Amino acid sequence: MTPEEVALLSELTIIIPTYNRPLELERAIEFWRDTPVTVHILDGSEKPWFPLGHIKSASTVTYHHIPAEKDQAPMDSIFQRILYGSKLPVTKFSAFGCDDDFYTISGLVESLEILKSDNSIDAVAGRVLTYQKSGHVDMSWWCKYLGWKDNEKLRSEDISVRAVQKKNWFLYAVCRTDCWQKFLSTSYTPRSFTKSQDYAHEWMMMRLSTALFRTIFLEKFLTVRQATVEGANLPSALSWHDWLTLEEYSGQVLELRSQLQRGFSAVSSDQALNEITANRLVDTEIHKALMEKSKTVGSKQSSNLIKRSLVRNLPNWLKNIYVLALPASSAVGLKKYRLRFLFLLLNRWGVGFDKREIVRIEKILLMPREELRLRANI
């Protein structure tokens, strides 16, 4: 890292909430320990996995143990840790992370350069690389959200224009700390709907991320994340459709409208516009839920699903030839490539990346735990 990059990265804080995942934390410590980025680990485990305070082998990483209170619901405990962590940064810029995810250093540097040089930008997002680890030595990689593009309307000075745009992030971005703190405070304060429909918080985050931040999007990787394990994130027993449309939950939906409006007030003093925008977004979501309830899968969509299913069962050499001939928007659905082949695809698709840092992340993910613990002085 150059002295200029060190100075830039020193102005960034990342918070990492976690629960009972010491191996993932050891990898995170290994990744961040030689960087000037301030990192706060917020652990809700029953017992602490590391000594409290600064990690000896990683002076910029601080470990906080915040166990759940007696009879506290898991969701309330998560919210409590995130709200606690949101108050910790004293740097100009902040970001949210998870224990099994990484930010690319090159992506962070470019993001911070933009934020430092242009006060009209509040957040910088970028491309997403995902990984899946099978056993001790087997890794597969792919990209997510290749349909995301930079959108000038996300930088409009009119909050009602920004609010209705399609999202290209809702949690992972490098942000100005003051706006980021307001975003997390609004999104993670428990409400009457928290227990009955926790997706309401995620939906609200997606809408607030477009409205509160004037965002620029990078055509390069900013985050490297573990692929979502199918079935790991189970939906609420109460469907989103029923919660939005049934009369018995109308009071909670009304509170969602109020919370959304309150969030808009963090960056807009026009309360009438804030209320209109919040109501328009919720009404649109209710209309969408009613329409999707009766919609059937079209023949074209079914055809695409069948085609992708067939291609996934082809021999690897034949599948690779097929994928190379496809545009990114089609090929991304096929998933799971070896890193060497993925680099070929990324070059073809025009996605920016630093090969060395992705290889380094893979090395950390495959590093034996004994070596991780030795290097972290655990």
GROMACS .gro file of C-alpha atoms in nm:
model
  378
    1MET     CA    1   0.000   0.000   0.000
    2THR     CA    2   0.119   0.350  -0.080
    3PRO     CA    3   0.128   0.620   0.191
    4GLU     CA    4  -0.170   0.785   0.019
    5GLU     CA    5  -0.370   0.461   0.034
    6VAL     CA    6  -0.280   0.412   0.400
    7ALA     CA    7  -0.403   0.763   0.477
    8LEU     CA    8  -0.730   0.702   0.292
    9LEU     CA    9  -0.799   0.366   0.456
   10SER     CA   10  -0.728   0.517   0.798
   11GLU     CA   11  -1.045   0.724   0.754
   12LEU     CA   12  -1.268   0.414   0.731
   13THR     CA   13  -1.441   0.210   1.004
   14ILE     CA   14  -1.610  -0.126   0.945
   15ILE     CA   15  -1.843  -0.296   1.194
   16ILE     CA   16  -1.886  -0.676   1.188
   17PRO     CA   17  -2.176  -0.826   1.389
   18THR     CA   18  -2.136  -1.197   1.457
   19TYR     CA   19  -2.260  -1.486   1.669
   20ASN     CA   20  -2.077  -1.811   1.757
   21ARG     CA   21  -1.851  -1.810   1.452
   22PRO     CA   22  -1.492  -1.808   1.580
   23LEU     CA   23  -1.341  -1.961   1.263
   24GLU     CA   24  -1.494  -1.691   1.045
   25LEU     CA   25  -1.365  -1.426   1.287
   26GLU     CA   26  -1.015  -1.573   1.272
   27ARG     CA   27  -1.026  -1.536   0.893
   28ALA     CA   28  -1.157  -1.181   0.924
   29ILE     CA   29  -0.875  -1.091   1.164
   30GLU     CA   30  -0.620  -1.240   0.924
   31PHE     CA   31  -0.761  -1.033   0.638
   32TRP     CA   32  -0.782  -0.698   0.820
   33ARG     CA   33  -0.486  -0.714   1.058
   34ASP     CA   34  -0.229  -0.564   0.819
   35THR     CA   35  -0.456  -0.282   0.705
   36PRO     CA   36  -0.510   0.064   0.860
   37VAL     CA   37  -0.890   0.016   0.850
   38THR     CA   38  -1.056   0.038   1.193
   39VAL     CA   39  -1.264  -0.277   1.250
   40HIS     CA   40  -1.511  -0.340   1.534
   41ILE     CA   41  -1.626  -0.701   1.590
   42LEU     CA   42  -1.964  -0.714   1.769
   43ASP     CA   43  -2.005  -1.065   1.909
   44GLY     CA   44  -2.334  -1.180   2.060
   45SER     CA   45  -2.208  -1.528   2.157
   46GLU     CA   46  -2.284  -1.661   2.503
   47LYS     CA   47  -1.914  -1.653   2.588
   48PRO     CA   48  -1.637  -1.439   2.438
   49TRP     CA   49  -1.409  -1.609   2.185
   50PHE     CA   50  -1.129  -1.352   2.213
   51PRO     CA   51  -0.994  -1.116   2.481
   52LEU     CA   52  -1.196  -0.795   2.495
   53GLY     CA   53  -1.051  -0.483   2.337
   54HIS     CA   54  -0.780  -0.455   2.074
   55ILE     CA   55  -0.660  -0.782   1.917
   56LYS     CA   56  -0.287  -0.802   1.996
   57SER     CA   57  -0.186  -0.922   1.651
   58ALA     CA   58  -0.419  -0.673   1.480
   59SER     CA   59  -0.400  -0.332   1.643
   60THR     CA   60  -0.680  -0.181   1.433
   61VAL     CA   61  -0.927  -0.460   1.517
   62THR     CA   62  -1.133  -0.432   1.839
   63TYR     CA   63  -1.339  -0.716   1.984
   64HIS     CA   64  -1.664  -0.635   2.167
   65HIS     CA   65  -1.864  -0.900   2.352
   66ILE     CA   66  -2.236  -0.808   2.365
   67PRO     CA   67  -2.430  -1.122   2.466
   68ALA     CA   68  -2.808  -1.132   2.449
   69GLU     CA   69  -2.994  -1.025   2.759
   70LYS     CA   70  -3.201  -1.283   2.946
   71ASP     CA   71  -3.505  -1.389   2.739
   72GLN     CA   72  -3.407  -1.145   2.464
   73ALA     CA   73  -3.528  -1.248   2.118
   74PRO     CA   74  -3.246  -1.324   1.869
   75MET     CA   75  -3.363  -1.050   1.632
   76ASP     CA   76  -3.364  -0.794   1.913
   77SER     CA   77  -3.011  -0.901   2.008
   78ILE     CA   78  -2.887  -0.851   1.650
   79PHE     CA   79  -3.048  -0.509   1.633
   80GLN     CA   80  -2.896  -0.414   1.968
   81ARG     CA   81  -2.543  -0.501   1.850
   82ILE     CA   82  -2.579  -0.317   1.520
   83LEU     CA   83  -2.713  -0.004   1.689
   84TYR     CA   84  -2.427  -0.021   1.940
   85GLY     CA   85  -2.175  -0.061   1.660
   86SER     CA   86  -2.320   0.225   1.457
   87LYS     CA   87  -2.218   0.468   1.731
   88LEU     CA   88  -1.854   0.355   1.743
   89PRO     CA   89  -1.699   0.514   1.429
   90VAL     CA   90  -1.507   0.838   1.474
   91THR     CA   91  -1.381   0.828   1.115
   92LYS     CA   92  -1.536   1.020   0.825
   93PHE     CA   93  -1.646   0.705   0.643
   94SER     CA   94  -1.801   0.376   0.753
   95ALA     CA   95  -1.919   0.042   0.618
   96PHE     CA   96  -2.107  -0.265   0.735
   97GLY     CA   97  -1.957  -0.613   0.705
   98CYS     CA   98  -2.028  -0.974   0.802
   99ASP     CA   99  -1.791  -1.224   0.958
  100ASP     CA  100  -1.765  -1.434   0.639
  101ASP     CA  101  -1.745  -1.144   0.391
  102PHE     CA  102  -1.461  -0.925   0.268
  103TYR     CA  103  -1.417  -0.585   0.108
  104THR     CA  104  -1.152  -0.559  -0.163
  105ILE     CA  105  -0.879  -0.314  -0.071
  106SER     CA  106  -0.866  -0.177  -0.426
  107GLY     CA  107  -1.243  -0.120  -0.415
  108LEU     CA  108  -1.220   0.054  -0.080
  109VAL     CA  109  -0.942   0.284  -0.199
  110GLU     CA  110  -1.134   0.388  -0.510
  111SER     CA  111  -1.453   0.438  -0.306
  112LEU     CA  112  -1.276   0.658  -0.053
  113GLU     CA  113  -1.108   0.861  -0.326
  114ILE     CA  114  -1.451   0.937  -0.475
  115LEU     CA  115  -1.605   1.030  -0.139
  116LYS     CA  116  -1.309   1.251  -0.049
  117SER     CA  117  -1.314   1.437  -0.379
  118ASP     CA  118  -1.690   1.478  -0.435
  119ASN     CA  119  -1.916   1.602  -0.156
  120SER     CA  120  -2.223   1.536  -0.370
  121ILE     CA  121  -2.171   1.158  -0.325
  122ASP     CA  122  -2.281   0.991   0.001
  123ALA     CA  123  -2.212   0.625  -0.077
  124VAL     CA  124  -2.013   0.409  -0.318
  125ALA     CA  125  -2.125   0.056  -0.405
  126GLY     CA  126  -1.973  -0.197  -0.643
  127ARG     CA  127  -1.979  -0.543  -0.793
  128VAL     CA  128  -2.024  -0.855  -0.578
  129LEU     CA  129  -1.812  -1.170  -0.601
  130THR     CA  130  -1.940  -1.473  -0.410
  131TYR     CA  131  -1.770  -1.794  -0.301
  132GLN     CA  132  -1.870  -2.134  -0.174
  133LYS     CA  133  -1.636  -2.361   0.015
  134SER     CA  134  -1.676  -2.739  -0.003
  135GLY     CA  135  -1.445  -2.936   0.221
  136HIS     CA  136  -1.090  -2.820   0.291
  137VAL     CA  137  -0.961  -2.750  -0.060
  138ASP     CA  138  -1.258  -2.712  -0.293
  139MET     CA  139  -1.373  -2.358  -0.379
  140SER     CA  140  -1.624  -2.236  -0.635
  141TRP     CA  141  -1.690  -1.875  -0.732
  142TRP     CA  142  -1.945  -1.668  -0.918
  143CYS     CA  143  -2.086  -1.318  -0.948
  144LYS     CA  144  -2.413  -1.181  -0.821
  145TYR     CA  145  -2.625  -0.887  -0.926
  146LEU     CA  146  -2.458  -0.833  -1.262
  147GLY     CA  147  -2.775  -0.652  -1.362
  148TRP     CA  148  -2.685  -0.369  -1.123
  149LYS     CA  149  -2.570  -0.058  -1.307
  150ASP     CA  150  -2.477   0.296  -1.220
  151ASN     CA  151  -2.783   0.519  -1.228
  152GLU     CA  152  -2.757   0.898  -1.235
  153LYS     CA  153  -3.104   0.929  -1.083
  154LEU     CA  154  -2.966   0.776  -0.764
  155ARG     CA  155  -2.770   1.099  -0.728
  156SER     CA  156  -3.069   1.329  -0.781
  157GLU     CA  157  -3.109   1.608  -0.528
  158ASP     CA  158  -3.481   1.518  -0.514
  159ILE     CA  159  -3.537   1.246  -0.254
  160SER     CA  160  -3.864   1.139  -0.420
  161VAL     CA  161  -3.670   1.064  -0.740
  162ARG     CA  162  -3.400   0.864  -0.561
  163ALA     CA  163  -3.650   0.670  -0.352
  164VAL     CA  164  -3.827   0.504  -0.645
  165GLN     CA  165  -3.512   0.385  -0.825
  166LYS     CA  166  -3.409   0.023  -0.844
  167LYS     CA  167  -3.157  -0.060  -0.574
  168ASN     CA  168  -2.796  -0.152  -0.642
  169TRP     CA  169  -2.714  -0.206  -0.274
  170PHE     CA  170  -2.889  -0.202   0.060
  171LEU     CA  171  -2.619  -0.278   0.316
  172TYR     CA  172  -2.274  -0.319   0.160
  173ALA     CA  173  -2.132   0.017   0.056
  174VAL     CA  174  -1.875   0.269   0.172
  175CYS     CA  175  -2.066   0.562   0.318
  176ARG     CA  176  -2.031   0.897   0.486
  177THR     CA  177  -2.053   0.815   0.855
  178ASP     CA  178  -2.321   1.068   0.953
  179CYS     CA  179  -2.565   0.947   0.686
  180TRP     CA  180  -2.475   0.581   0.751
  181GLN     CA  181  -2.552   0.619   1.122
  182LYS     CA  182  -2.896   0.764   1.046
  183PHE     CA  183  -2.958   0.479   0.801
  184LEU     CA  184  -2.875   0.207   1.055
  185SER     CA  185  -3.063   0.379   1.336
  186THR     CA  186  -3.380   0.400   1.128
  187SER     CA  187  -3.348   0.048   0.987
  188TYR     CA  188  -3.257  -0.141   1.306
  189THR     CA  189  -3.467   0.024   1.576
  190PRO     CA  190  -3.718  -0.245   1.686
  191ARG     CA  191  -4.079  -0.169   1.595
  192SER     CA  192  -4.420  -0.330   1.643
  193PHE     CA  193  -4.368  -0.523   1.318
  194THR     CA  194  -4.024  -0.662   1.408
  195LYS     CA  195  -4.148  -0.991   1.551
  196SER     CA  196  -4.438  -1.051   1.314
  197GLN     CA  197  -4.262  -0.955   0.987
  198ASP     CA  198  -3.886  -0.903   1.011
  199TYR     CA  199  -3.862  -0.871   0.630
  200ALA     CA  200  -4.019  -0.528   0.675
  201HIS     CA  201  -3.685  -0.407   0.810
  202GLU     CA  202  -3.497  -0.544   0.508
  203TRP     CA  203  -3.747  -0.390   0.269
  204MET     CA  204  -3.717  -0.059   0.451
  205MET     CA  205  -3.338  -0.079   0.425
  206MET     CA  206  -3.359  -0.129   0.049
  207ARG     CA  207  -3.578   0.177   0.013
  208LEU     CA  208  -3.372   0.391   0.251
  209SER     CA  209  -3.044   0.296   0.083
  210THR     CA  210  -3.170   0.452  -0.240
  211ALA     CA  211  -3.332   0.755  -0.076
  212LEU     CA  212  -3.083   0.861   0.191
  213PHE     CA  213  -2.763   0.822  -0.010
  214ARG     CA  214  -2.662   0.983  -0.334
  215THR     CA  215  -2.487   0.676  -0.469
  216ILE     CA  216  -2.231   0.602  -0.737
  217PHE     CA  217  -2.173   0.246  -0.857
  218LEU     CA  218  -1.832   0.104  -0.950
  219GLU     CA  219  -1.779  -0.143  -1.233
  220LYS     CA  220  -1.538  -0.339  -1.015
  221PHE     CA  221  -1.556  -0.571  -0.719
  222LEU     CA  222  -1.608  -0.403  -0.384
  223THR     CA  223  -1.728  -0.701  -0.180
  224VAL     CA  224  -1.652  -1.074  -0.169
  225ARG     CA  225  -1.926  -1.264   0.011
  226GLN     CA  226  -2.009  -1.620   0.101
  227ALA     CA  227  -2.291  -1.751  -0.116
  228THR     CA  228  -2.625  -1.777   0.060
  229VAL     CA  229  -2.692  -2.135   0.165
  230GLU     CA  230  -3.032  -2.239   0.033
  231GLY     CA  231  -3.272  -2.291   0.320
  232ALA     CA  232  -3.048  -2.112   0.570
  233ASN     CA  233  -3.252  -1.792   0.575
  234LEU     CA  234  -3.603  -1.913   0.632
  235PRO     CA  235  -3.884  -1.670   0.554
  236SER     CA  236  -4.122  -1.547   0.821
  237ALA     CA  237  -4.416  -1.776   0.892
  238LEU     CA  238  -4.636  -1.480   0.803
  239SER     CA  239  -4.600  -1.405   0.432
  240TRP     CA  240  -4.506  -1.058   0.311
  241HIS     CA  241  -4.827  -1.051   0.106
  242ASP     CA  242  -5.052  -1.133   0.403
  243TRP     CA  243  -4.877  -0.889   0.633
  244LEU     CA  244  -4.920  -0.605   0.383
  245THR     CA  245  -5.281  -0.678   0.293
  246LEU     CA  246  -5.460  -0.823   0.598
  247GLU     CA  247  -5.658  -0.576   0.807
  248GLU     CA  248  -5.525  -0.708   1.139
  249TYR     CA  249  -5.174  -0.586   1.049
  250SER     CA  250  -5.278  -0.247   0.914
  251GLY     CA  251  -5.151  -0.072   1.227
  252GLN     CA  252  -4.806  -0.223   1.179
  253VAL     CA  253  -4.803  -0.127   0.812
  254LEU     CA  254  -4.893   0.226   0.920
  255GLU     CA  255  -4.592   0.225   1.152
  256LEU     CA  256  -4.373   0.113   0.861
  257ARG     CA  257  -4.496   0.416   0.667
  258SER     CA  258  -4.412   0.642   0.962
  259GLN     CA  259  -4.067   0.489   1.010
  260LEU     CA  260  -3.990   0.529   0.641
  261GLN     CA  261  -4.097   0.894   0.654
  262ARG     CA  262  -3.885   0.943   0.966
  263GLY     CA  263  -3.586   0.805   0.778
  264PHE     CA  264  -3.640   1.043   0.487
  265SER     CA  265  -3.645   1.331   0.735
  266ALA     CA  266  -3.279   1.263   0.810
  267VAL     CA  267  -3.184   1.415   0.474
  268SER     CA  268  -3.495   1.608   0.368
  269SER     CA  269  -3.673   1.889   0.555
  270ASP     CA  270  -3.979   1.876   0.327
  271GLN     CA  271  -4.210   1.674   0.555
  272ALA     CA  272  -4.502   1.682   0.313
  273LEU     CA  273  -4.286   1.535   0.036
  274ASN     CA  274  -4.142   1.278   0.277
  275GLU     CA  275  -4.490   1.160   0.372
  276ILE     CA  276  -4.607   1.143   0.011
  277THR     CA  277  -4.295   0.948  -0.091
  278ALA     CA  278  -4.324   0.701   0.198
  279ASN     CA  279  -4.692   0.635   0.126
  280ARG     CA  280  -4.626   0.595  -0.246
  281LEU     CA  281  -4.358   0.332  -0.182
  282VAL     CA  282  -4.572   0.130   0.059
  283ASP     CA  283  -4.880   0.154  -0.164
  284THR     CA  284  -4.674   0.035  -0.462
  285GLU     CA  285  -4.549  -0.262  -0.260
  286ILE     CA  286  -4.905  -0.353  -0.156
  287HIS     CA  287  -5.018  -0.336  -0.519
  288LYS     CA  288  -4.724  -0.552  -0.625
  289ALA     CA  289  -4.806  -0.811  -0.356
  290LEU     CA  290  -5.167  -0.829  -0.473
  291MET     CA  291  -5.060  -0.870  -0.837
  292GLU     CA  292  -4.796  -1.136  -0.766
  293LYS     CA  293  -5.039  -1.345  -0.564
  294SER     CA  294  -5.234  -1.425  -0.877
  295LYS     CA  295  -4.949  -1.422  -1.130
  296THR     CA  296  -4.828  -1.751  -1.280
  297VAL     CA  297  -4.485  -1.820  -1.417
  298GLY     CA  298  -4.478  -1.736  -1.788
  299SER     CA  299  -4.368  -1.983  -2.051
  300LYS     CA  300  -4.060  -1.777  -2.136
  301GLN     CA  301  -3.943  -1.776  -1.775
  302SER     CA  302  -4.008  -2.150  -1.749
  303SER     CA  303  -3.810  -2.207  -2.067
  304ASN     CA  304  -3.513  -2.015  -1.929
  305LEU     CA  305  -3.521  -2.215  -1.606
  306ILE     CA  306  -3.526  -2.543  -1.798
  307LYS     CA  307  -3.242  -2.427  -2.024
  308ARG     CA  308  -3.023  -2.332  -1.727
  309SER     CA  309  -3.100  -2.660  -1.554
  310LEU     CA  310  -2.989  -2.854  -1.864
  311VAL     CA  311  -2.669  -2.652  -1.903
  312ARG     CA  312  -2.570  -2.710  -1.540
  313ASN     CA  313  -2.568  -3.085  -1.610
  314LEU     CA  314  -2.332  -3.058  -1.909
  315PRO     CA  315  -1.968  -3.169  -1.878
  316ASN     CA  316  -1.754  -2.882  -1.747
  317TRP     CA  317  -1.555  -2.833  -2.070
  318LEU     CA  318  -1.875  -2.805  -2.275
  319LYS     CA  319  -2.043  -2.581  -2.018
  320ASN     CA  320  -1.742  -2.350  -2.020
  321ILE     CA  321  -1.760  -2.307  -2.397
  322TYR     CA  322  -2.132  -2.232  -2.371
  323VAL     CA  323  -2.083  -1.979  -2.090
  324LEU     CA  324  -1.808  -1.794  -2.277
  325ALA     CA  325  -2.053  -1.730  -2.559
  326LEU     CA  326  -2.315  -1.576  -2.330
  327PRO     CA  327  -2.356  -1.218  -2.207
  328ALA     CA  328  -2.307  -1.165  -1.835
  329SER     CA  329  -2.678  -1.125  -1.768
  330SER     CA  330  -2.743  -1.480  -1.893
  331ALA     CA  331  -2.427  -1.656  -1.779
  332VAL     CA  332  -2.449  -1.539  -1.420
  333GLY     CA  333  -2.745  -1.767  -1.351
  334LEU     CA  334  -2.532  -2.074  -1.419
  335LYS     CA  335  -2.312  -2.009  -1.114
  336LYS     CA  336  -2.009  -2.191  -0.974
  337TYR     CA  337  -1.685  -2.147  -1.165
  338ARG     CA  338  -1.326  -2.216  -1.075
  339LEU     CA  339  -1.132  -1.900  -1.006
  340ARG     CA  340  -0.908  -1.926  -1.315
  341PHE     CA  341  -1.206  -1.961  -1.549
  342LEU     CA  342  -1.397  -1.688  -1.367
  343PHE     CA  343  -1.111  -1.445  -1.437
  344LEU     CA  344  -1.159  -1.513  -1.810
  345LEU     CA  345  -1.530  -1.436  -1.781
  346LEU     CA  346  -1.471  -1.118  -1.580
  347ASN     CA  347  -1.228  -0.984  -1.838
  348ARG     CA  348  -1.480  -1.058  -2.110
  349TRP     CA  349  -1.763  -0.890  -1.918
  350GLY     CA  350  -1.555  -0.582  -1.837
  351VAL     CA  351  -1.574  -0.616  -1.458
  352GLY     CA  352  -1.277  -0.462  -1.278
  353PHE     CA  353  -1.084  -0.673  -1.028
  354ASP     CA  354  -0.741  -0.720  -0.874
  355LYS     CA  355  -0.643  -1.082  -0.929
  356ARG     CA  356  -0.389  -1.081  -0.645
  357GLU     CA  357  -0.633  -0.979  -0.373
  358ILE     CA  358  -0.896  -1.232  -0.482
  359VAL     CA  359  -0.630  -1.504  -0.478
  360ARG     CA  360  -0.528  -1.384  -0.131
  361ILE     CA  361  -0.887  -1.412  -0.008
  362GLU     CA  362  -0.908  -1.766  -0.142
  363LYS     CA  363  -0.581  -1.848   0.036
  364ILE     CA  364  -0.723  -1.720   0.366
  365LEU     CA  365  -1.042  -1.921   0.317
  366LEU     CA  366  -0.836  -2.238   0.259
  367MET     CA  367  -0.579  -2.168   0.532
  368PRO     CA  368  -0.566  -2.441   0.801
  369ARG     CA  369  -0.718  -2.324   1.126
  370GLU     CA  370  -0.402  -2.396   1.321
  371GLU     CA  371  -0.214  -2.151   1.100
  372LEU     CA  372  -0.489  -1.890   1.133
  373ARG     CA  373  -0.478  -1.915   1.512
  374LEU     CA  374  -0.099  -1.903   1.516
  375ARG     CA  375  -0.090  -1.593   1.296
  376ALA     CA  376  -0.360  -1.424   1.509
  377ASN     CA  377  -0.166  -1.519   1.824
  378ILE     CA  378  -0.466  -1.704   1.966
   0.00000   0.00000   0.00000
